[in-house]
Tab-separated table of C-alpha atoms in Angstrom:
chain	number	residue	atom	x	y	z
A	1	MET	CA	123.248	120.624	83.204
A	2	MET	CA	120.320	122.572	81.944
A	3	LYS	CA	119.384	121.474	78.402
A	4	LYS	CA	117.876	123.602	75.777
A	5	MET	CA	115.373	122.131	73.388
A	6	THR	CA	114.427	124.065	70.231
A	7	VAL	CA	111.078	123.355	68.585
A	8	LEU	CA	110.195	125.094	65.323
A	9	LEU	CA	106.633	125.581	64.324
A	10	LEU	CA	106.321	126.912	60.894
A	11	LEU	CA	103.670	127.290	58.259
A	12	ILE	CA	102.023	125.304	56.903
A	13	PHE	CA	99.682	122.781	55.091
A	14	LEU	CA	97.622	123.325	52.066
A	15	LEU	CA	93.829	123.069	52.156
A	16	SER	CA	91.946	124.190	49.014
A	17	GLY	CA	94.324	127.007	48.377
A	18	CYS	CA	94.133	128.258	51.911
A	19	LEU	CA	97.172	127.797	54.206
A	20	PHE	CA	96.829	127.689	57.895
A	21	PHE	CA	99.209	127.553	60.833
A	22	GLY	CA	100.082	123.900	60.976
A	23	GLU	CA	102.796	122.228	62.884
A	24	THR	CA	106.128	120.632	61.954
A	25	THR	CA	108.158	119.725	65.069
A	26	ARG	CA	111.840	119.146	65.218
A	27	ASP	CA	113.404	118.580	68.700
A	28	THR	CA	117.096	119.088	69.031
A	29	VAL	CA	119.108	119.018	72.268
A	30	LEU	CA	121.828	121.624	71.820
A	31	ARG	CA	125.211	121.467	73.559
A	32	GLU	CA	126.146	124.341	75.770
A	33	GLU	CA	129.755	124.054	74.711
A	34	GLN	CA	131.154	126.157	71.826
A	35	PRO	CA	130.595	124.100	68.640
A	36	VAL	CA	133.633	123.123	66.544
A	37	LEU	CA	133.940	124.476	63.023
A	38	GLU	CA	133.083	121.755	60.541
A	39	SER	CA	136.249	122.368	58.534
A	40	GLY	CA	138.423	121.911	61.624
A	41	LEU	CA	140.505	124.848	60.420
A	42	PRO	CA	140.844	128.293	61.994
A	43	GLU	CA	138.858	131.191	60.316
A	44	THR	CA	140.460	133.378	57.915
A	45	ALA	CA	140.388	137.173	58.602
A	46	ALA	CA	137.665	137.503	55.925
A	47	GLU	CA	135.581	134.718	57.305
A	48	GLU	CA	135.861	136.191	60.839
A	49	ARG	CA	134.771	139.612	59.596
A	50	GLU	CA	131.852	138.118	57.632
A	51	ARG	CA	130.748	136.091	60.669
A	52	GLU	CA	130.966	139.292	62.928
A	53	GLU	CA	128.936	141.323	60.323
A	54	ALA	CA	126.323	138.693	60.196
A	55	LYS	CA	126.137	138.640	64.009
A	56	ALA	CA	125.768	142.404	64.126
A	57	GLN	CA	123.006	142.285	61.484
A	58	GLN	CA	121.204	139.700	63.498
A	59	GLU	CA	121.502	141.832	66.692
A	60	THR	CA	119.880	144.745	64.906
A	61	GLU	CA	117.025	142.590	63.904
A	62	ALA	CA	115.989	142.007	67.545
A	63	GLU	CA	115.563	144.444	70.453
A	64	PRO	CA	118.561	143.849	72.820
A	65	ASP	CA	116.478	144.144	75.916
A	66	LEU	CA	114.116	141.368	74.858
A	67	GLU	CA	116.676	138.593	74.429
A	68	GLY	CA	115.781	135.875	76.936
A	69	LYS	CA	113.778	138.356	79.233
A	70	LEU	CA	110.262	138.534	80.360
A	71	LEU	CA	108.250	141.463	79.156
A	72	SER	CA	108.109	144.154	81.839
A	73	ALA	CA	104.991	144.448	84.028
A	74	GLU	CA	104.455	148.109	82.815
A	75	LYS	CA	104.661	147.279	79.184
A	76	LYS	CA	102.463	144.229	79.578
A	77	ALA	CA	99.726	146.174	81.431
A	78	ASP	CA	99.672	148.800	78.670
A	79	MET	CA	99.455	146.116	75.927
A	80	LEU	CA	96.689	144.286	77.792
A	81	ARG	CA	94.570	147.446	77.812
A	82	ASN	CA	95.079	148.002	74.079
A	83	GLN	CA	93.945	144.470	73.240
A	84	GLN	CA	90.626	144.544	75.058
A	85	HIS	CA	88.510	145.307	71.918
A	86	LEU	CA	89.939	142.325	69.900
A	87	TYR	CA	87.767	139.323	69.624
A	88	ALA	CA	90.133	136.381	69.993
A	89	PHE	CA	91.944	138.033	72.858
A	90	SER	CA	88.600	138.637	74.697
A	91	THR	CA	87.822	134.859	74.621
A	92	LEU	CA	91.070	133.969	76.562
A	93	GLN	CA	91.682	133.426	80.288
A	94	VAL	CA	93.843	135.985	82.112
A	95	THR	CA	96.909	133.845	81.977
A	96	GLU	CA	96.400	133.283	78.318
A	97	GLN	CA	95.959	137.040	77.712
A	98	ASN	CA	99.325	137.587	79.382
A	99	LEU	CA	100.987	135.065	77.022
A	100	TYR	CA	99.235	136.637	74.193
A	101	VAL	CA	100.693	140.028	74.682
A	102	GLU	CA	104.127	138.672	75.271
A	103	MET	CA	103.952	136.787	71.984
A	104	LEU	CA	102.638	139.901	70.205
A	105	TYR	CA	105.444	142.018	71.557
A	106	ALA	CA	108.070	139.452	70.458
A	107	LEU	CA	106.507	139.178	66.914
A	108	THR	CA	106.137	142.949	66.329
A	109	ASN	CA	109.655	143.638	67.588
A	110	TYR	CA	111.495	140.833	65.752
A	111	ALA	CA	112.748	139.412	69.160
A	112	GLY	CA	115.235	136.723	68.567
A	113	GLU	CA	114.362	134.807	71.785
A	114	MET	CA	112.056	136.134	74.494
A	115	GLU	CA	111.044	134.410	77.706
A	116	VAL	CA	107.265	133.997	78.081
A	117	SER	CA	105.228	133.379	81.242
A	118	THR	CA	104.359	129.714	80.703
A	119	VAL	CA	106.169	126.422	80.999
A	120	GLU	CA	103.360	124.650	79.284
A	121	THR	CA	104.170	124.034	75.571
A	122	GLY	CA	100.612	122.992	74.823
A	123	GLU	CA	99.411	126.621	75.229
A	124	ILE	CA	101.772	128.152	72.739
A	125	ASP	CA	100.078	127.173	69.400
A	126	LYS	CA	96.625	128.222	70.435
A	127	ILE	CA	97.675	131.639	71.636
A	128	PHE	CA	99.907	132.192	68.595
A	129	GLN	CA	96.890	131.435	66.470
A	130	CYS	CA	94.770	133.903	68.400
A	131	VAL	CA	97.360	136.684	67.901
A	132	MET	CA	97.339	136.077	64.178
A	133	LEU	CA	93.543	135.938	64.066
A	134	ASP	CA	93.280	139.409	65.710
A	135	HIS	CA	96.134	141.112	63.846
A	136	PRO	CA	95.960	141.085	59.967
A	137	GLU	CA	98.651	143.788	59.970
A	138	ILE	CA	101.191	141.145	61.042
A	139	PHE	CA	101.821	140.125	57.391
A	140	TYR	CA	105.546	139.466	57.880
A	141	VAL	CA	105.323	136.452	60.211
A	142	ASP	CA	104.876	132.946	58.841
A	143	GLY	CA	105.355	130.862	61.954
A	144	TYR	CA	107.276	130.722	65.238
A	145	SER	CA	109.792	128.770	67.300
A	146	PHE	CA	110.233	128.189	70.991
A	147	ASN	CA	113.140	127.069	73.149
A	148	LYS	CA	112.371	124.793	76.102
A	149	TYR	CA	114.998	124.919	78.913
A	150	THR	CA	114.837	121.877	81.217
A	151	LEU	CA	116.611	120.792	84.416
A	152	GLY	CA	116.258	117.088	84.471
A	153	GLU	CA	112.548	116.425	83.810
A	154	ARG	CA	111.412	119.904	84.856
A	155	VAL	CA	110.840	122.729	82.425
A	156	GLU	CA	112.578	125.809	83.836
A	157	LYS	CA	111.491	128.267	81.199
A	158	ILE	CA	110.373	128.694	77.564
A	159	THR	CA	111.468	131.377	75.094
A	160	PHE	CA	109.481	132.398	72.067
A	161	ALA	CA	110.440	133.948	68.737
A	162	GLY	CA	108.582	134.471	65.333
A	163	THR	CA	109.848	133.324	62.064
A	164	TYR	CA	109.715	136.108	59.376
A	165	ILE	CA	109.381	136.257	55.746
A	166	TYR	CA	110.567	139.941	55.468
A	167	SER	CA	113.373	141.851	57.008
A	168	ARG	CA	112.566	144.978	58.939
A	169	GLU	CA	113.322	147.192	55.883
A	170	GLU	CA	111.186	145.184	53.574
A	171	LYS	CA	108.361	145.134	56.145
A	172	ALA	CA	108.542	148.902	56.356
A	173	THR	CA	108.388	149.308	52.628
A	174	ARG	CA	105.417	147.057	52.331
A	175	GLU	CA	103.622	148.723	55.231
A	176	ARG	CA	103.975	152.085	53.442
A	177	LEU	CA	102.511	150.721	50.197
A	178	ILE	CA	99.656	148.936	52.051
A	179	GLU	CA	98.792	152.059	54.058
A	180	GLU	CA	98.687	154.111	50.846
A	181	LYS	CA	96.267	151.559	49.296
A	182	ILE	CA	94.062	151.373	52.475
A	183	GLY	CA	93.943	155.096	52.477
A	184	GLN	CA	92.822	155.248	48.824
A	185	ILE	CA	90.093	152.759	49.422
A	186	ILE	CA	88.625	154.334	52.572
A	187	ARG	CA	88.532	157.701	50.903
A	188	GLU	CA	85.909	156.218	48.507
A	189	ILE	CA	83.365	155.612	51.307
A	190	PRO	CA	80.973	158.455	52.035
A	191	ASP	CA	81.572	160.155	55.424
A	192	ARG	CA	78.130	159.271	56.856
A	193	ALA	CA	77.990	155.723	55.575
A	194	SER	CA	76.260	153.307	57.852
A	195	ASP	CA	77.909	150.179	59.313
A	196	TYR	CA	76.047	148.105	56.689
A	197	ASP	CA	77.170	150.422	53.913
A	198	LYS	CA	80.751	150.140	55.013
A	199	VAL	CA	80.626	146.318	55.132
A	200	LYS	CA	78.896	146.088	51.771
A	201	PHE	CA	81.473	148.495	50.215
A	202	VAL	CA	84.426	146.384	51.643
A	203	TYR	CA	82.786	143.171	50.417
A	204	GLU	CA	82.312	144.585	46.907
A	205	TRP	CA	85.739	146.186	46.728
A	206	ILE	CA	87.610	143.075	47.654
A	207	ILE	CA	85.686	140.857	45.265
A	208	GLY	CA	85.811	143.449	42.455
A	209	ASN	CA	89.603	143.985	42.882
A	210	THR	CA	90.919	140.508	43.718
A	211	GLU	CA	91.233	137.360	41.604
A	212	TYR	CA	91.159	133.968	43.329
A	213	ASP	CA	94.624	132.566	42.592
A	214	ARG	CA	96.182	129.542	44.424
A	215	GLU	CA	99.576	130.474	43.034
A	216	ALA	CA	99.516	134.048	44.267
A	217	LEU	CA	102.523	135.166	46.251
A	218	ASP	CA	101.845	136.205	49.852
A	219	ASN	CA	98.382	134.593	49.640
A	220	GLN	CA	98.176	134.053	53.343
A	221	ASN	CA	98.451	137.804	54.121
A	222	ILE	CA	97.133	141.195	53.161
A	223	CYS	CA	100.024	141.858	50.738
A	224	SER	CA	98.499	139.604	48.121
A	225	VAL	CA	95.243	141.643	48.032
A	226	PHE	CA	96.446	145.201	48.437
A	227	LEU	CA	99.730	144.823	46.383
A	228	GLN	CA	98.920	142.208	43.811
A	229	GLY	CA	95.132	141.832	43.570
A	230	ARG	CA	95.467	138.025	43.686
A	231	SER	CA	94.927	135.740	46.668
A	232	VAL	CA	93.119	132.852	48.359
A	233	CYS	CA	90.585	132.711	51.179
A	234	GLN	CA	92.899	133.803	53.996
A	235	GLY	CA	94.199	136.825	52.091
A	236	TYR	CA	90.620	137.802	51.226
A	237	ALA	CA	89.505	137.522	54.831
A	238	LYS	CA	92.498	139.361	56.368
A	239	ALA	CA	92.085	142.192	53.864
A	240	ALA	CA	88.413	142.470	54.716
A	241	GLN	CA	89.300	142.374	58.446
A	242	ILE	CA	91.968	145.185	58.325
A	243	LEU	CA	89.687	147.481	56.152
A	244	LEU	CA	86.759	147.046	58.470
A	245	GLN	CA	88.857	147.543	61.605
A	246	ARG	CA	90.131	150.853	60.159
A	247	LEU	CA	86.355	151.741	59.661
A	248	GLY	CA	85.605	151.076	63.268
A	249	ILE	CA	83.866	147.759	62.601
A	250	PRO	CA	85.048	144.636	64.334
A	251	ALA	CA	85.620	141.831	61.703
A	252	PRO	CA	87.490	138.840	63.494
A	253	LEU	CA	89.039	136.211	61.272
A	254	VAL	CA	87.269	132.802	61.475
A	255	THR	CA	88.872	129.528	60.312
A	256	GLY	CA	87.280	126.146	59.604
A	257	THR	CA	86.319	123.951	56.709
A	258	VAL	CA	83.709	123.964	53.937
A	259	GLU	CA	81.337	121.225	52.801
A	260	ASN	CA	84.012	119.126	51.043
A	261	GLY	CA	86.257	119.185	54.040
A	262	GLU	CA	88.753	121.722	52.658
A	263	GLY	CA	90.165	124.402	54.945
A	264	HIS	CA	88.722	127.937	54.682
A	265	ALA	CA	88.871	131.329	56.273
A	266	TRP	CA	86.177	134.027	56.463
A	267	ASN	CA	84.943	136.849	58.912
A	268	LEU	CA	82.651	137.412	61.772
A	269	VAL	CA	81.354	141.084	61.509
A	270	SER	CA	79.526	143.431	63.744
A	271	VAL	CA	76.833	145.582	62.152
A	272	ASP	CA	74.863	147.829	64.524
A	273	ASN	CA	76.012	145.806	67.488
A	274	ALA	CA	74.752	142.554	66.055
A	275	TRP	CA	77.030	139.734	64.753
A	276	TYR	CA	76.823	138.339	61.289
A	277	TYR	CA	79.190	136.202	59.035
A	278	LEU	CA	80.937	137.500	55.944
A	279	ASP	CA	82.671	135.397	53.273
A	280	THR	CA	84.302	137.501	50.633
A	281	THR	CA	85.891	134.424	48.902
A	282	TRP	CA	82.639	132.618	48.371
A	283	GLY	CA	81.164	135.907	47.204
A	284	ASP	CA	83.637	135.977	44.260
A	285	ALA	CA	82.735	134.210	41.000
A	286	SER	CA	86.483	133.784	40.335
A	287	TYR	CA	86.624	131.356	43.243
A	288	LEU	CA	84.013	129.193	41.560
A	289	PHE	CA	86.104	129.179	38.337
A	290	GLN	CA	89.246	128.252	40.137
A	291	ASN	CA	87.569	125.402	41.906
A	292	GLY	CA	86.401	123.663	38.779
A	293	GLU	CA	82.889	125.175	38.555
A	294	GLN	CA	83.571	127.143	35.376
A	295	ALA	CA	80.030	126.624	33.993
A	296	MET	CA	78.503	127.950	37.177
A	297	SER	CA	80.786	130.856	37.408
A	298	GLN	CA	79.856	131.941	33.890
A	299	LYS	CA	76.248	131.890	34.860
A	300	MET	CA	76.563	133.806	38.090
A	301	PRO	CA	77.149	137.491	38.492
A	302	GLU	CA	80.740	138.694	39.427
A	303	ILE	CA	79.557	139.339	43.010
A	304	ASN	CA	77.442	136.757	44.781
A	305	TYR	CA	75.752	138.354	47.806
A	306	ASP	CA	74.764	135.069	49.516
A	307	TYR	CA	77.578	135.581	52.028
A	308	LEU	CA	77.140	139.163	52.931
A	309	CYS	CA	76.012	139.372	56.554
A	310	VAL	CA	74.418	135.962	57.110
A	311	THR	CA	73.190	134.019	60.041
A	312	SER	CA	74.967	130.995	61.660
A	313	LYS	CA	72.105	128.818	60.284
A	314	GLU	CA	72.662	130.006	56.850
A	315	LEU	CA	76.457	129.737	57.004
A	316	LEU	CA	76.437	126.221	58.553
A	317	ARG	CA	74.789	124.890	55.388
A	318	THR	CA	78.281	124.998	53.756
A	319	HIS	CA	80.864	125.936	56.403
A	320	SER	CA	82.079	124.422	59.669
A	321	PHE	CA	83.998	126.052	62.489
A	322	SER	CA	87.490	124.959	63.598
A	323	GLY	CA	86.674	125.280	67.316
A	324	LEU	CA	89.745	127.291	68.137
A	325	ILE	CA	87.743	130.033	69.868
A	326	PRO	CA	84.136	130.239	70.880
A	327	LEU	CA	81.856	132.003	68.266
A	328	PRO	CA	78.454	133.606	68.671
A	329	ASP	CA	75.262	132.205	67.331
A	330	CYS	CA	74.375	134.782	64.807
A	331	GLN	CA	70.584	135.113	64.417
A	332	ALA	CA	70.061	138.704	63.355
A	333	MET	CA	68.690	139.389	59.912
A	334	GLU	CA	68.450	143.203	59.737
A	335	ALA	CA	71.808	143.670	57.907
A	336	ASN	CA	71.517	140.693	55.576
A	337	TYR	CA	71.916	141.817	51.948
A	338	TYR	CA	68.650	140.397	50.726
A	339	VAL	CA	66.648	141.812	53.515
A	340	ARG	CA	68.147	145.196	52.923
A	341	GLU	CA	67.452	144.922	49.174
A	342	GLY	CA	63.832	143.876	49.708
A	343	ALA	CA	64.703	140.612	47.903
A	344	TRP	CA	64.084	138.401	50.917
A	345	PHE	CA	60.809	136.519	50.425
A	346	LYS	CA	58.907	135.113	53.409
A	347	GLU	CA	55.909	134.281	51.089
A	348	MET	CA	55.128	134.552	47.348
A	349	ASN	CA	54.434	138.294	47.465
A	350	TRP	CA	53.669	139.640	43.932
A	351	GLU	CA	53.618	143.276	44.974
A	352	GLN	CA	57.044	142.869	46.584
A	353	LEU	CA	58.396	141.296	43.401
A	354	LYS	CA	57.018	144.019	41.168
A	355	THR	CA	58.470	146.810	43.396
A	356	LEU	CA	61.851	145.066	43.290
A	357	VAL	CA	61.981	144.559	39.532
A	358	ASP	CA	60.843	148.138	38.876
A	359	ARG	CA	63.568	149.544	41.188
A	360	TYR	CA	66.268	147.352	39.660
A	361	ASN	CA	65.382	148.351	36.169
A	362	GLN	CA	65.400	152.016	37.146
A	363	GLU	CA	68.838	151.600	38.650
A	364	GLY	CA	70.172	149.769	35.576
A	365	ARG	CA	70.973	146.590	37.454
A	366	GLU	CA	72.224	143.609	35.339
A	367	THR	CA	70.910	140.851	37.568
A	368	LEU	CA	68.152	140.261	40.063
A	369	THR	CA	68.306	137.535	42.797
A	370	LEU	CA	65.289	136.364	44.797
A	371	LYS	CA	66.144	134.784	48.125
A	372	CYS	CA	63.636	132.466	49.880
A	373	ALA	CA	63.177	132.076	53.559
A	374	ASN	CA	62.592	128.350	53.375
A	375	GLU	CA	62.338	125.396	50.936
A	376	GLU	CA	58.546	125.618	50.585
A	377	ILE	CA	58.602	129.225	49.348
A	378	TYR	CA	61.547	128.395	47.003
A	379	GLN	CA	59.605	125.493	45.444
A	380	GLU	CA	56.502	127.737	45.042
A	381	MET	CA	58.574	130.419	43.378
A	382	LEU	CA	60.122	127.883	40.923
A	383	GLU	CA	56.622	126.659	40.089
A	384	GLN	CA	54.908	130.023	39.706
A	385	LEU	CA	57.757	132.086	38.081
A	386	LEU	CA	59.301	129.305	35.910
A	387	GLY	CA	56.817	126.442	35.669
A	388	GLU	CA	53.905	128.637	34.966
A	389	GLN	CA	56.148	131.324	33.389
A	390	ARG	CA	54.650	134.193	35.372
A	391	ILE	CA	58.162	135.807	35.427
A	392	PHE	CA	57.190	137.179	31.918
A	393	ASP	CA	54.649	139.371	33.692
A	394	TYR	CA	57.425	141.215	35.424
A	395	LEU	CA	60.453	140.994	33.121
A	396	LYS	CA	60.159	142.073	29.492
A	397	PRO	CA	62.970	140.472	27.467
A	398	GLU	CA	63.731	141.575	23.946
A	399	GLY	CA	63.334	138.037	22.826
A	400	ASP	CA	61.141	135.132	23.842
A	401	SER	CA	63.458	133.820	26.612
A	402	ILE	CA	64.833	134.941	29.963
A	403	LEU	CA	68.243	133.826	31.229
A	404	TYR	CA	68.228	132.580	34.799
A	405	THR	CA	69.949	130.233	37.292
A	406	ASP	CA	68.618	128.811	40.517
A	407	SER	CA	70.311	127.391	43.635
A	408	ASP	CA	68.525	124.759	45.835
A	409	ARG	CA	71.407	125.121	48.222
A	410	GLN	CA	70.964	128.867	48.723
A	411	LEU	CA	67.190	128.759	47.970
A	412	SER	CA	67.648	131.598	45.408
A	413	ILE	CA	66.809	132.347	41.778
A	414	THR	CA	68.915	134.921	39.748
A	415	PHE	CA	67.490	136.506	36.566
A	416	TRP	CA	69.395	138.526	34.098
A	417	LEU	CA	67.610	141.758	33.455
């Protein structure tokens, strides 16, 4: 007799307010015979009607032609073409890409149980993760399950289904509200904005309109940012991803850990055909406040630009990659915020500093951050500007003091203008 084993893989484990797709496994061998009612009594007419209504509702939740069947070759080919531009998909082997589109179809169509083209259960979690990395619009899925059909020791087939936090109707309602919000945001961006300007706008919009909140509802998906304005790292990163995707800029989700070992999510982003890293969560002062760094958050500006278009070397001072998919070694500096602002110092250049201060004053900026290319320049700046107080040659405070903060981790000094 063929046996059916059901394995549920659901969200999730908590890491520094960020939830990731973890794994809780429950193996159950199900009998093929009709189960006996626990009460041992025949159903009443009302109970029978209620059961039939529930069954009918369940059937409407899934496409009838998906139940237990493989995705058609024609549909699969069409979906494969449509995924070519997505980053995680592009890192997969051909057989993995086939499994990817099968899972994607099952998830987006609320399939109750759909056969997939693998009998290796070890592949399923990685490919599910890749689908979720590429598709921030799938906010209504919080995990998955698969059924393994065996004949003796041999696996005959595997069927896959998503687990959902919203019905089709609630999903449609939320999609409409999210699309309205995304449309409003995008209309604020000038028509001829450069790639860098679009990325900077999205970075600033998310930070300016989102509070870091571990208790926020839906904090693993875009609903938390667009509908509530409260989220954690995965919500921040997925919101940045979908906005940038709509603007024609690839912004794959990246997962890993930060310096204290806690789980984290951020973005890889393409600007003028070069890759950079982008971390909107670490750019938000409210994140520092929520993580017990209240004093620091009160000193820092609302937006910290240290994580707007940075290199791998810069990011790896504080972040580590999960290793789920290969990632590029980002070395370009042209779109780095401080380079664009003229605030990147490769030497102690007094003319550069004067030009920068004059421009910031003319623009009415509240803070000025100087970013140093290396430790030697950083120490020289500290000695010259603060130790010898030469900063007073450039900034003219009303009193006899200047408010500042410095970061030896980021090799930066921030002054309040």
